[in-house]
Amino acid sequence: MSLFELVALPGKGQGLVAKSSIPKGTRILSETPLFTVPNMSAEMLEVAVRPKLKSLTKEEQRQFLALHNNFPGKYPFAGIVKTNALPCGSGAVVGGVYPTICRINHSCLSNCHNNWNGDLELETIHAIKDICAGEEITIDYSDGGPSDTRRAKLRQSFGFDCDCVVCSLPPAELKASDDRRRRIQALDEAVGNPSRMMSNPAASLADCFALLRVLEEEYPHTTSALASRLYYDAFQIAVAHGDRARGKVFAERAYKARVVMEGEDSPETKKMKALSLNPSSHSSFGISSMKWKGPKKFNPDELNDAELEKWLWRQSK
Ligand SMILES: [Zn+2]
């Protein structure tokens, strides 16, 4: 039985709505693309799409033509692709068009995550927080940042003005959200800086911890892609300085976040699992120093929750 239904939503056209409550981590759907196309101008796209459409079945053509077009005019097929295509993997220049997934609307505080599974060659949609019956299913098409940048980019790329729960907050609350999102961007950039990871691992790790706190504030009860990335960054900081024990815990957390967002069968999830089982197999193990090696006999499983967090983030003062 399907977990959702396609319904008319006031002011938004159509969208998917949960038919029953959906627990966090559930794979709501997975779909192979009707076709994929590289990123190009509308004029070229219109030409590129025609033969692809021709090769589809009548039913698939009908599904494509039923998708929304935010760019009506000279290039109708290109307009549908531009409104709906999702990149096949983060930063990919190739986008896929899907009959059902493309019906999922955007929210800057989405309850689902879309992921291109390169092994299975399909797009998956996972609940990243608990979803109630009747709640709209949403994914985040944006690249983050404060609301003015997000909204401008969404208008330009997908042709709509975002009026999601975040973008329509009262001014004071929107400003607080924008401040957090600016801080998230700055910290995300800082923790991904490899030379700082090497030269000042303590500061990098402190930034990972600060990023986690602000993510919890901005995305409550949600497993965000940024959290999974920050655990992997923390893993790399630890192993670059020979710290197997912390590396193991960070990789386990990155793995758990990936399971929620992408499932056990995603290549990234499998990679995180392998690293959690053998942290020193990572190519940067001990590359910078072995100064965080730690005692051989130490077992973090013996710590209580509070002690574990203090130890993990090296806050033991
Ligand atoms: Zn928004």
Coordinates of C-alpha atoms and ligand atoms in Angstrom, one line a residue:
M1 CA 0.0 0.0 0.0
S2 CA 1.2 3.4 -0.9
L3 CA 2.2 5.7 2.0
F4 CA 1.0 8.8 0.2
E5 CA -1.5 10.2 -2.2
L6 CA -1.4 12.9 -4.8
V7 CA -3.8 15.7 -3.9
A8 CA -4.6 19.3 -5.0
L9 CA -3.1 21.8 -2.5
P10 CA -4.3 25.4 -2.3
G11 CA -1.9 27.8 -4.0
K12 CA 0.6 25.0 -5.0
G13 CA -1.1 22.9 -7.6
Q14 CA -0.6 19.3 -6.5
G15 CA 1.5 17.6 -4.0
L16 CA 2.1 14.4 -2.1
V17 CA 0.4 14.0 1.3
A18 CA 1.1 11.2 3.8
K19 CA -1.9 8.8 4.2
S20 CA -0.7 7.5 7.5
S21 CA 2.0 8.4 10.0
I22 CA 5.5 7.7 8.6
P23 CA 8.4 7.0 10.9
K24 CA 11.8 8.7 10.3
G25 CA 14.1 6.6 8.1
T26 CA 11.2 5.1 6.0
R27 CA 11.9 4.8 2.3
I28 CA 8.7 6.4 1.0
L29 CA 9.4 5.7 -2.6
S30 CA 12.1 5.0 -5.2
E31 CA 11.8 5.7 -8.9
T32 CA 13.9 5.3 -12.0
P33 CA 14.0 8.5 -14.2
L34 CA 11.8 8.8 -17.3
F35 CA 15.0 10.1 -18.8
T36 CA 18.1 12.1 -17.8
V37 CA 19.6 15.2 -19.5
P38 CA 22.7 17.3 -19.0
N39 CA 22.4 20.9 -17.8
M40 CA 22.1 23.2 -20.9
S41 CA 20.3 26.2 -22.3
A42 CA 16.5 26.0 -22.8
E43 CA 16.9 26.1 -26.6
M44 CA 19.4 23.2 -26.6
L45 CA 17.3 21.3 -24.0
E46 CA 14.2 21.5 -26.1
V47 CA 16.0 19.8 -28.9
A48 CA 17.7 17.2 -26.6
V49 CA 14.4 16.3 -24.9
R50 CA 12.3 15.6 -28.1
P51 CA 13.9 12.2 -29.1
K52 CA 13.9 11.1 -25.4
L53 CA 10.2 11.8 -25.2
K54 CA 9.6 9.9 -28.4
S55 CA 11.2 6.8 -27.0
L56 CA 8.9 6.8 -24.0
T57 CA 5.7 4.8 -23.8
K58 CA 2.4 6.7 -24.2
E59 CA 1.8 6.4 -20.5
E60 CA 5.2 7.8 -19.7
Q61 CA 4.7 10.6 -22.1
R62 CA 1.4 11.4 -20.4
Q63 CA 3.2 11.4 -17.0
F64 CA 5.9 13.8 -18.3
L65 CA 3.3 16.2 -19.9
A66 CA 1.3 16.2 -16.6
L67 CA 4.3 17.7 -14.7
H68 CA 4.1 21.4 -13.9
N69 CA 5.9 24.0 -16.1
N70 CA 7.0 27.2 -14.3
F71 CA 8.6 28.5 -17.5
P72 CA 5.8 28.6 -20.1
G73 CA 6.7 30.0 -23.5
K74 CA 8.9 29.1 -26.4
Y75 CA 10.4 25.9 -25.1
P76 CA 7.6 23.9 -23.4
F77 CA 9.5 20.6 -22.9
A78 CA 12.6 22.4 -21.6
G79 CA 10.3 24.3 -19.2
I80 CA 9.0 21.1 -17.7
V81 CA 12.5 19.7 -17.4
K82 CA 13.8 22.9 -15.8
T83 CA 10.9 23.0 -13.3
N84 CA 11.2 19.4 -12.3
A85 CA 14.6 17.8 -12.9
L86 CA 16.6 16.7 -9.9
P87 CA 20.4 16.4 -10.1
C88 CA 21.6 12.7 -10.2
G89 CA 23.8 13.0 -7.2
S90 CA 25.0 16.2 -5.3
G91 CA 26.7 18.6 -7.7
A92 CA 25.9 16.4 -10.8
V93 CA 25.4 18.2 -14.1
V94 CA 22.9 15.5 -15.2
G95 CA 19.3 15.7 -14.0
G96 CA 16.6 13.2 -13.9
V97 CA 12.8 13.6 -14.5
Y98 CA 10.5 11.4 -12.4
P99 CA 6.8 10.8 -12.7
T100 CA 6.0 10.8 -9.0
I101 CA 9.1 12.3 -7.2
C102 CA 8.8 15.4 -9.3
R103 CA 5.4 16.0 -7.7
I104 CA 7.0 16.5 -4.3
N105 CA 7.0 20.2 -3.5
H106 CA 9.9 22.1 -1.9
S107 CA 10.3 23.3 1.7
C108 CA 13.2 25.0 3.2
L109 CA 12.4 22.8 6.3
S110 CA 11.7 19.6 4.5
N111 CA 10.6 16.3 6.1
C112 CA 12.2 14.1 3.4
H113 CA 15.5 13.7 1.7
N114 CA 16.0 12.8 -2.0
N115 CA 19.1 10.9 -3.0
W116 CA 20.5 9.5 -6.2
N117 CA 21.5 5.9 -5.5
G118 CA 24.3 5.3 -8.1
D119 CA 24.4 1.5 -7.4
L120 CA 20.6 1.0 -8.1
E121 CA 20.4 3.9 -10.6
L122 CA 17.3 5.3 -9.0
E123 CA 16.2 8.2 -6.9
T124 CA 15.1 7.4 -3.3
I125 CA 12.9 9.5 -1.0
H126 CA 13.4 8.9 2.8
A127 CA 11.6 10.5 5.7
I128 CA 14.2 12.4 7.7
K129 CA 11.8 13.1 10.6
D130 CA 8.6 11.5 11.8
I131 CA 5.7 12.5 9.5
C132 CA 2.1 12.7 10.6
A133 CA -0.9 11.5 8.6
G134 CA -2.2 14.3 6.4
E135 CA 1.2 16.2 6.4
E136 CA 2.6 17.2 3.0
I137 CA 5.7 15.3 1.9
T138 CA 8.5 17.8 1.0
I139 CA 12.1 17.8 -0.1
D140 CA 14.6 20.7 -0.1
Y141 CA 15.7 21.8 -3.6
S142 CA 17.8 24.7 -2.3
D143 CA 21.5 24.9 -1.4
G144 CA 20.7 26.5 2.0
G145 CA 21.8 29.9 3.2
P146 CA 19.6 32.8 4.4
S147 CA 16.1 33.3 3.0
D148 CA 16.8 36.1 0.5
T149 CA 19.6 34.0 -1.3
R150 CA 17.5 30.8 -1.1
R151 CA 14.4 32.4 -2.5
A152 CA 16.2 34.2 -5.3
K153 CA 17.9 30.9 -6.3
L154 CA 14.7 29.0 -6.2
R155 CA 12.9 31.5 -8.4
Q156 CA 15.7 31.5 -10.9
S157 CA 16.3 27.7 -11.0
F158 CA 12.7 26.3 -10.5
G159 CA 10.5 29.3 -11.2
F160 CA 8.6 29.7 -8.0
D161 CA 8.5 32.0 -4.9
C162 CA 9.0 30.0 -1.8
D163 CA 6.4 30.6 0.9
C164 CA 7.3 27.6 3.1
V165 CA 7.0 27.5 6.9
V166 CA 10.5 29.1 7.2
C167 CA 10.2 31.8 4.5
S168 CA 6.8 32.9 5.8
L169 CA 8.0 33.3 9.5
P170 CA 7.3 36.7 11.1
P171 CA 10.3 39.1 10.6
A172 CA 12.0 38.6 14.0
E173 CA 11.9 34.8 13.7
L174 CA 12.9 34.8 10.1
K175 CA 16.0 36.9 11.1
A176 CA 16.9 34.4 13.8
S177 CA 16.6 31.6 11.2
D178 CA 18.7 33.5 8.7
D179 CA 21.4 34.1 11.3
R180 CA 21.5 30.4 12.1
R181 CA 21.7 29.5 8.4
R182 CA 24.5 32.0 7.8
R183 CA 26.3 30.4 10.8
I184 CA 25.6 26.9 9.4
Q185 CA 27.2 27.9 6.1
A186 CA 30.2 29.5 7.7
L187 CA 30.8 26.5 10.0
D188 CA 30.2 24.0 7.3
E189 CA 32.9 25.7 5.2
A190 CA 35.3 25.9 8.2
V191 CA 35.0 22.2 9.1
G192 CA 35.5 21.1 5.5
N193 CA 38.9 23.0 5.3
P194 CA 41.5 20.2 5.0
S195 CA 44.5 22.3 5.9
R196 CA 42.9 23.5 9.1
M197 CA 42.0 19.9 9.9
M198 CA 45.7 19.1 9.8
S199 CA 47.1 22.2 11.5
N200 CA 44.4 22.9 14.1
P201 CA 42.3 19.8 14.7
A202 CA 41.0 20.9 18.1
A203 CA 39.5 24.1 16.6
S204 CA 38.1 22.1 13.6
L205 CA 36.5 19.6 16.0
A206 CA 35.1 22.4 18.2
D207 CA 33.5 23.9 15.0
C208 CA 31.9 20.4 14.2
F209 CA 30.4 20.4 17.7
A210 CA 29.1 24.0 17.3
L211 CA 27.6 23.1 13.9
L212 CA 25.8 20.2 15.3
R213 CA 24.2 22.4 18.0
V214 CA 23.0 25.0 15.5
L215 CA 21.7 22.3 13.1
E216 CA 19.6 20.8 16.0
E217 CA 18.2 24.3 16.6
E218 CA 17.4 25.1 13.0
Y219 CA 16.3 21.5 12.0
P220 CA 14.7 20.1 15.2
H221 CA 14.2 16.3 15.3
T222 CA 15.5 16.0 11.8
T223 CA 18.5 14.1 10.3
S224 CA 20.0 16.6 8.0
A225 CA 22.5 15.9 5.2
L226 CA 24.7 18.5 6.9
A227 CA 24.8 16.5 10.1
S228 CA 25.9 13.4 8.2
R229 CA 28.6 15.4 6.5
L230 CA 29.9 16.9 9.7
Y231 CA 30.2 13.5 11.3
Y232 CA 32.3 12.4 8.4
D233 CA 34.4 15.6 8.7
A234 CA 34.9 14.9 12.4
F235 CA 35.9 11.3 11.5
Q236 CA 38.5 12.7 9.1
I237 CA 39.9 15.1 11.7
A238 CA 40.2 12.2 14.2
V239 CA 41.8 9.7 11.9
A240 CA 44.2 12.3 10.3
H241 CA 45.7 12.4 13.9
G242 CA 45.7 8.7 14.5
D243 CA 42.5 8.6 16.7
R244 CA 40.9 5.2 15.9
A245 CA 38.5 5.3 18.9
R246 CA 36.9 8.6 18.1
G247 CA 37.1 7.9 14.4
K248 CA 35.0 4.7 15.0
V249 CA 32.2 6.6 16.9
F250 CA 32.1 9.4 14.3
A251 CA 31.9 7.0 11.4
E252 CA 29.1 5.1 13.2
R253 CA 27.1 8.3 13.5
A254 CA 27.7 9.2 9.9
Y255 CA 26.6 5.7 9.0
K256 CA 23.4 6.0 11.1
A257 CA 22.5 9.4 9.5
R258 CA 23.1 7.9 6.0
V259 CA 20.8 4.9 6.8
V260 CA 18.0 7.4 7.7
M261 CA 18.5 9.6 4.6
E262 CA 19.5 7.0 2.0
G263 CA 19.0 3.5 3.4
E264 CA 21.4 0.6 3.9
D265 CA 21.8 0.0 0.1
S266 CA 23.2 3.4 -0.7
P267 CA 27.0 3.4 -1.7
E268 CA 27.7 6.3 0.8
T269 CA 26.0 4.3 3.6
K270 CA 28.1 1.2 2.8
K271 CA 31.3 3.4 2.8
M272 CA 30.5 4.8 6.2
K273 CA 29.7 1.4 7.6
A274 CA 33.1 0.0 6.3
L275 CA 34.9 3.0 7.9
S276 CA 33.1 2.4 11.3
L277 CA 34.3 -1.2 11.3
N278 CA 37.9 -0.3 10.3
P279 CA 38.6 3.4 10.9
S280 CA 42.3 3.0 10.1
S281 CA 41.5 1.8 6.6
H282 CA 40.9 5.4 5.6
S283 CA 43.6 6.8 3.3
S284 CA 44.3 9.8 5.6
F285 CA 44.8 7.7 8.8
G286 CA 47.7 9.2 10.7
I287 CA 48.5 11.4 7.7
S288 CA 49.0 14.5 9.8
S289 CA 50.2 13.1 13.2
M290 CA 49.6 10.3 15.7
K291 CA 49.1 12.8 18.5
W292 CA 45.5 11.7 19.2
K293 CA 46.3 8.0 19.2
G294 CA 45.0 7.4 22.7
P295 CA 45.4 4.4 25.0
K296 CA 45.1 1.0 23.4
K297 CA 42.8 -0.6 26.1
F298 CA 40.3 2.3 26.2
N299 CA 36.7 1.3 25.4
P300 CA 34.2 4.2 25.0
D301 CA 31.3 1.7 25.4
E302 CA 32.1 1.8 29.2
L303 CA 31.2 5.6 29.4
N304 CA 27.8 6.9 30.2
D305 CA 26.1 9.1 27.6
A306 CA 27.3 12.4 29.1
E307 CA 30.8 11.1 29.6
L308 CA 30.8 9.8 26.0
E309 CA 29.9 13.1 24.5
K310 CA 32.5 14.9 26.6
W311 CA 35.2 12.4 25.6
L312 CA 34.1 12.3 21.9
W313 CA 34.3 16.1 21.4
R314 CA 37.5 16.3 23.5
Q315 CA 35.8 18.6 26.1
S316 CA 37.3 16.7 29.1
K317 CA 38.4 19.6 31.2
Ligands
ZN1 ZN 11.3 28.5 1.9

